[in-house]
mmCIF file of C-alpha atoms in Angstrom:
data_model
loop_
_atom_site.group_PDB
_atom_site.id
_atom_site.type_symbol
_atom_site.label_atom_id
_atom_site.label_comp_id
_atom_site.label_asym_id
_atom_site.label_seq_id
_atom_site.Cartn_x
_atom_site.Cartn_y
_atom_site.Cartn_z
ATOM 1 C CA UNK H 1 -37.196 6.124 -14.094
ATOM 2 C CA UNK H 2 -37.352 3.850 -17.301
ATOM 3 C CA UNK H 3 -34.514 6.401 -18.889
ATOM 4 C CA UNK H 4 -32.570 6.214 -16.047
ATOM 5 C CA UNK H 5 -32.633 2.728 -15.602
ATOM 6 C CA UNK H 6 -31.240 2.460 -19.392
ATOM 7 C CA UNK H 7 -29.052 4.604 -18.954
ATOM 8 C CA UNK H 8 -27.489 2.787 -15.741
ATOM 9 C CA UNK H 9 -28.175 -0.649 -17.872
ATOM 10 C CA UNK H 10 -25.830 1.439 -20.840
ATOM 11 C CA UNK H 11 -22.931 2.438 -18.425
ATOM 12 C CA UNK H 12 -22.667 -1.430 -16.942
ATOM 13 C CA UNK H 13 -22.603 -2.895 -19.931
ATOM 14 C CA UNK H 14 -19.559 -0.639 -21.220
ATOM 15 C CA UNK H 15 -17.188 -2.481 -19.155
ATOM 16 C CA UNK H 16 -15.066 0.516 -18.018
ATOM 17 C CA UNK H 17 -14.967 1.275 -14.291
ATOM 18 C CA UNK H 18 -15.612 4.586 -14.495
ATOM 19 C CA UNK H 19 -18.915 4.060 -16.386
ATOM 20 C CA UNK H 20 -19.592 1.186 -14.108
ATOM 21 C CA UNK H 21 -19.257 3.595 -11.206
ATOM 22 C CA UNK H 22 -21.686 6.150 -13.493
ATOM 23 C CA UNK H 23 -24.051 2.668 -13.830
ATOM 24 C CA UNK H 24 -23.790 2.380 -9.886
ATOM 25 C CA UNK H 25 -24.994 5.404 -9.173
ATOM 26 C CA UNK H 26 -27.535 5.922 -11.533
ATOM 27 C CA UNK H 27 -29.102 2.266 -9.629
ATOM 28 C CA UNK H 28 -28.806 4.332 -6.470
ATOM 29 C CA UNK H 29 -31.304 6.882 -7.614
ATOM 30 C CA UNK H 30 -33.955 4.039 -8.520
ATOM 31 C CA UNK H 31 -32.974 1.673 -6.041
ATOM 32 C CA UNK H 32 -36.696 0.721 -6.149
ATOM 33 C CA UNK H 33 -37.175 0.228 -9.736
ATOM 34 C CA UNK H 34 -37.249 -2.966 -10.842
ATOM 35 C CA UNK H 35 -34.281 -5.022 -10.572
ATOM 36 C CA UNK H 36 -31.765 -1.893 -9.414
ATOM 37 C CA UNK H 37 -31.135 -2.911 -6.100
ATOM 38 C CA UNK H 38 -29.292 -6.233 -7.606
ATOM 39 C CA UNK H 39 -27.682 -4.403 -10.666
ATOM 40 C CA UNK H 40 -26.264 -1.904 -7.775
ATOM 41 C CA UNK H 41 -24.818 -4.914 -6.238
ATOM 42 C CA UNK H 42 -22.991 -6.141 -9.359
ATOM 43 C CA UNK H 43 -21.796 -2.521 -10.120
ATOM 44 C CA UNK H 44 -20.446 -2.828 -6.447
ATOM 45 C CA UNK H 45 -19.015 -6.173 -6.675
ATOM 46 C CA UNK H 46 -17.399 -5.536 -10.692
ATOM 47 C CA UNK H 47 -15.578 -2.167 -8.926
ATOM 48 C CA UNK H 48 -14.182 -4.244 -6.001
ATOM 49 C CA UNK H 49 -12.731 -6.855 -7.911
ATOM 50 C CA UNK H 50 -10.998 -4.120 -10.594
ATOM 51 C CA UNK H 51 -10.218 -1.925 -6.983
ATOM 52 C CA UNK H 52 -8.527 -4.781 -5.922
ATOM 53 C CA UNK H 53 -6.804 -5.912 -9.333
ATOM 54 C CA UNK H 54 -5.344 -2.481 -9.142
ATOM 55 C CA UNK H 55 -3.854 -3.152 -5.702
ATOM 56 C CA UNK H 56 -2.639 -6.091 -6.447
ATOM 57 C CA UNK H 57 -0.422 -4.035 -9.200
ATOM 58 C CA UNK H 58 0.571 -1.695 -6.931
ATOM 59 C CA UNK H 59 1.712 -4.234 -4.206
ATOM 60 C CA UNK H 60 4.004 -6.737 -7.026
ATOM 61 C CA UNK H 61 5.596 -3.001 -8.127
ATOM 62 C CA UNK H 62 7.772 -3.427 -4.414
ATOM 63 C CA UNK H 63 8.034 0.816 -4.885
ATOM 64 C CA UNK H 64 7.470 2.295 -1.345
ATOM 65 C CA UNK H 65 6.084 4.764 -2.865
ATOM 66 C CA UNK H 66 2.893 2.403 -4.489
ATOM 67 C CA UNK H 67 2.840 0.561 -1.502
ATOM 68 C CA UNK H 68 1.791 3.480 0.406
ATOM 69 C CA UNK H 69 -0.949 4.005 -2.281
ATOM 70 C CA UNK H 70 -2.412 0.170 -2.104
ATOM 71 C CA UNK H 71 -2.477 0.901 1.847
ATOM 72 C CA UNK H 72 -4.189 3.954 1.490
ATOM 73 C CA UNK H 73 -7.195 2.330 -1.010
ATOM 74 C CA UNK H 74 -6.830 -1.138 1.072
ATOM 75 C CA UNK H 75 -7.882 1.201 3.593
ATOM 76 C CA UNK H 76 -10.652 2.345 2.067
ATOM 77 C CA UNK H 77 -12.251 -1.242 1.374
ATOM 78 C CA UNK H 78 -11.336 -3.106 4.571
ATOM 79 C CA UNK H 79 -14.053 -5.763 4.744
ATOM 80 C CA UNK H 80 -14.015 -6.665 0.788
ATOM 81 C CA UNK H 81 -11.913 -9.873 0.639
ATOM 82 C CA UNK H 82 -8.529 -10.825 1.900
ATOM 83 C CA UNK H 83 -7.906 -6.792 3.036
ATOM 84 C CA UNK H 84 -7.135 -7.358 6.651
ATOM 85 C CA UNK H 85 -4.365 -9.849 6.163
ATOM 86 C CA UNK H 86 -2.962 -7.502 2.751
ATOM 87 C CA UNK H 87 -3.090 -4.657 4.719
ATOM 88 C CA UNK H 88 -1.045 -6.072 7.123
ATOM 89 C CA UNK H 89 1.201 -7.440 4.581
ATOM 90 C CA UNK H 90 1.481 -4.511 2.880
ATOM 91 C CA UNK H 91 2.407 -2.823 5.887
ATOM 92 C CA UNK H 92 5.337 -5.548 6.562
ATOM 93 C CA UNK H 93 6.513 -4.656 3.208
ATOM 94 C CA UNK H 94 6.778 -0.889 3.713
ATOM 95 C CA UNK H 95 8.166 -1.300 7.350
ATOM 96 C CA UNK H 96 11.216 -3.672 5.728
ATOM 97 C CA UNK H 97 11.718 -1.492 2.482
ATOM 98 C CA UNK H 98 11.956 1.394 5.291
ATOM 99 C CA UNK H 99 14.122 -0.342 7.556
ATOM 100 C CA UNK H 100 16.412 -1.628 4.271
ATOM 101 C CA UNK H 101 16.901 1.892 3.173
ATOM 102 C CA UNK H 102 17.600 3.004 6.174
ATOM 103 C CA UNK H 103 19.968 0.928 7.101
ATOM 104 C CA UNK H 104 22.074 1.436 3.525
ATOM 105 C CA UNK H 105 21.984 4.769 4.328
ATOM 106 C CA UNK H 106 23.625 4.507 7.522
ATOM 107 C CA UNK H 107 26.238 1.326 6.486
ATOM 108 C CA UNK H 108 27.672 4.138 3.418
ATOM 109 C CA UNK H 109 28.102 6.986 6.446
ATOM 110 C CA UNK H 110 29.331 4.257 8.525
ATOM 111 C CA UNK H 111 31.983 2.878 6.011
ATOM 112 C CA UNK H 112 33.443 6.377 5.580
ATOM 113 C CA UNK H 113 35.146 6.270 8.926
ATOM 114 C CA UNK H 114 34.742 9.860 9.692
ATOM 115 C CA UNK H 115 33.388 10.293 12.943
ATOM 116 C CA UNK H 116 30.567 13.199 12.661
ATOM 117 C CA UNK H 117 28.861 10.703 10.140
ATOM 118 C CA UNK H 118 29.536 7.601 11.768
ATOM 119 C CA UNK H 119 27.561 9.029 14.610
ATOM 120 C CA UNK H 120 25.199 10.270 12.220
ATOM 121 C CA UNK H 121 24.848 6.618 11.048
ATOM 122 C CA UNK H 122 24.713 5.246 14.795
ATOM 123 C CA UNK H 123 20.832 7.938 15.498
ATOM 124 C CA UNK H 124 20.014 5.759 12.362
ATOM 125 C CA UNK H 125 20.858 2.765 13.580
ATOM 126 C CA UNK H 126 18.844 3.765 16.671
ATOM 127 C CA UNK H 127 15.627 4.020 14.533
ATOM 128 C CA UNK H 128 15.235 0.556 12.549
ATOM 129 C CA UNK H 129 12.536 -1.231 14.262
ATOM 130 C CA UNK H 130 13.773 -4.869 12.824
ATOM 131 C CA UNK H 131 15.240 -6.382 15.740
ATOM 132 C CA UNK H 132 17.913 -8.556 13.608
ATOM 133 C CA UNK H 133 19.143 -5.935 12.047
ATOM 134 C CA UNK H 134 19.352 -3.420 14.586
ATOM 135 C CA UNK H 135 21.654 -5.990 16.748
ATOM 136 C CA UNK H 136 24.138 -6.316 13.629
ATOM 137 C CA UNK H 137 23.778 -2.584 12.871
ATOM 138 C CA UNK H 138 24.778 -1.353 16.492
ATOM 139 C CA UNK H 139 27.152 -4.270 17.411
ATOM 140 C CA UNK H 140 28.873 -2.784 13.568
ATOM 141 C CA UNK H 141 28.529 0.561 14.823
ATOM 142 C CA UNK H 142 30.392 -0.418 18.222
ATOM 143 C CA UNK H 143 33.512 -1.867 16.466
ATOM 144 C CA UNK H 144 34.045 1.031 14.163
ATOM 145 C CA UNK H 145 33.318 3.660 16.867
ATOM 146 C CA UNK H 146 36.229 1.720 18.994
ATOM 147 C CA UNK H 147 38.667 1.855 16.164
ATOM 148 C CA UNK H 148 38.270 5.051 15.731
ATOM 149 C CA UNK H 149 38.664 6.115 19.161
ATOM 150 C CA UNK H 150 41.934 3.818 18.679
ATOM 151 C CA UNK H 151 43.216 6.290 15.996
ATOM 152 C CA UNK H 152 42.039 9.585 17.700
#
């Protein structure tokens, strides 16, 4: 137990997460020796706070794309912290970036006036979930639709 307990006592002390993680399990397999059970705790505590350094990261990048991978490890860790109200922030984010993007998409097929893509851009249209912008998408849509049925 003595050489495990070293060893663990090694792998904290190195500072890295992943031999922190090594450290944390090595204090699972002598949770009973001396003072593992607390050293576990601080292995635990040292990998939460670097987890959720690394989210932070992700979350100030505003890329969808590491937004969906702080959700996913927010996930993970729900009770550490401030996760709850992140997660929900996080989502926010995503839903607005989503909703932004989709409604570029449909304003460019919109502003090109022919009317398979205006349609196109109208099912679009139909799918943003923000209220405010759905209103000024659709009541957009409407006044294009009617001038084109004007030139038809």
């Amino acid at each position: 137990m003595q050489y495990s307990y070293d060893s663990a006592i090694r792998f904290m002390n190195n500072g890295n997460i992943e031999d922190i993680e090594k450290a944390a399990k090595l204090f699972e397999t002598i949770i009973d020796y001396r003072d593992s059970r607390e050293l576990l705790d601080k292995c635990k505590e040292k990998i939460n706070e670097v987890e959720n350094k690394n989210i932070q990261e992700l979350i100030k990048t505003d890329v969808i794309a590491n937004l969906g991978k702080a959700l996913e490890k927010l996930e993970i860790i729900k009770p550490y912290k401030d996760s709850i109200q992140l997660i929900e922030s996080v989502k926010t984010k995503i839903r607005l970036f989503t909703n932004e993007n989709a409604y570029q998409k449909a304003v460019k097929l919109l502003n090109t006036n022919v009317t398979s893509e205006v349609l196109s851009s109208i099912r679009i249209f139909e799918t943003i979930k923000d209220a405010v912008i759905h209103r000024n998408a659709i009541s957009r849509t409407r006044t294009i639709t009617k001038q084109l049925a004007r030139n038809l």
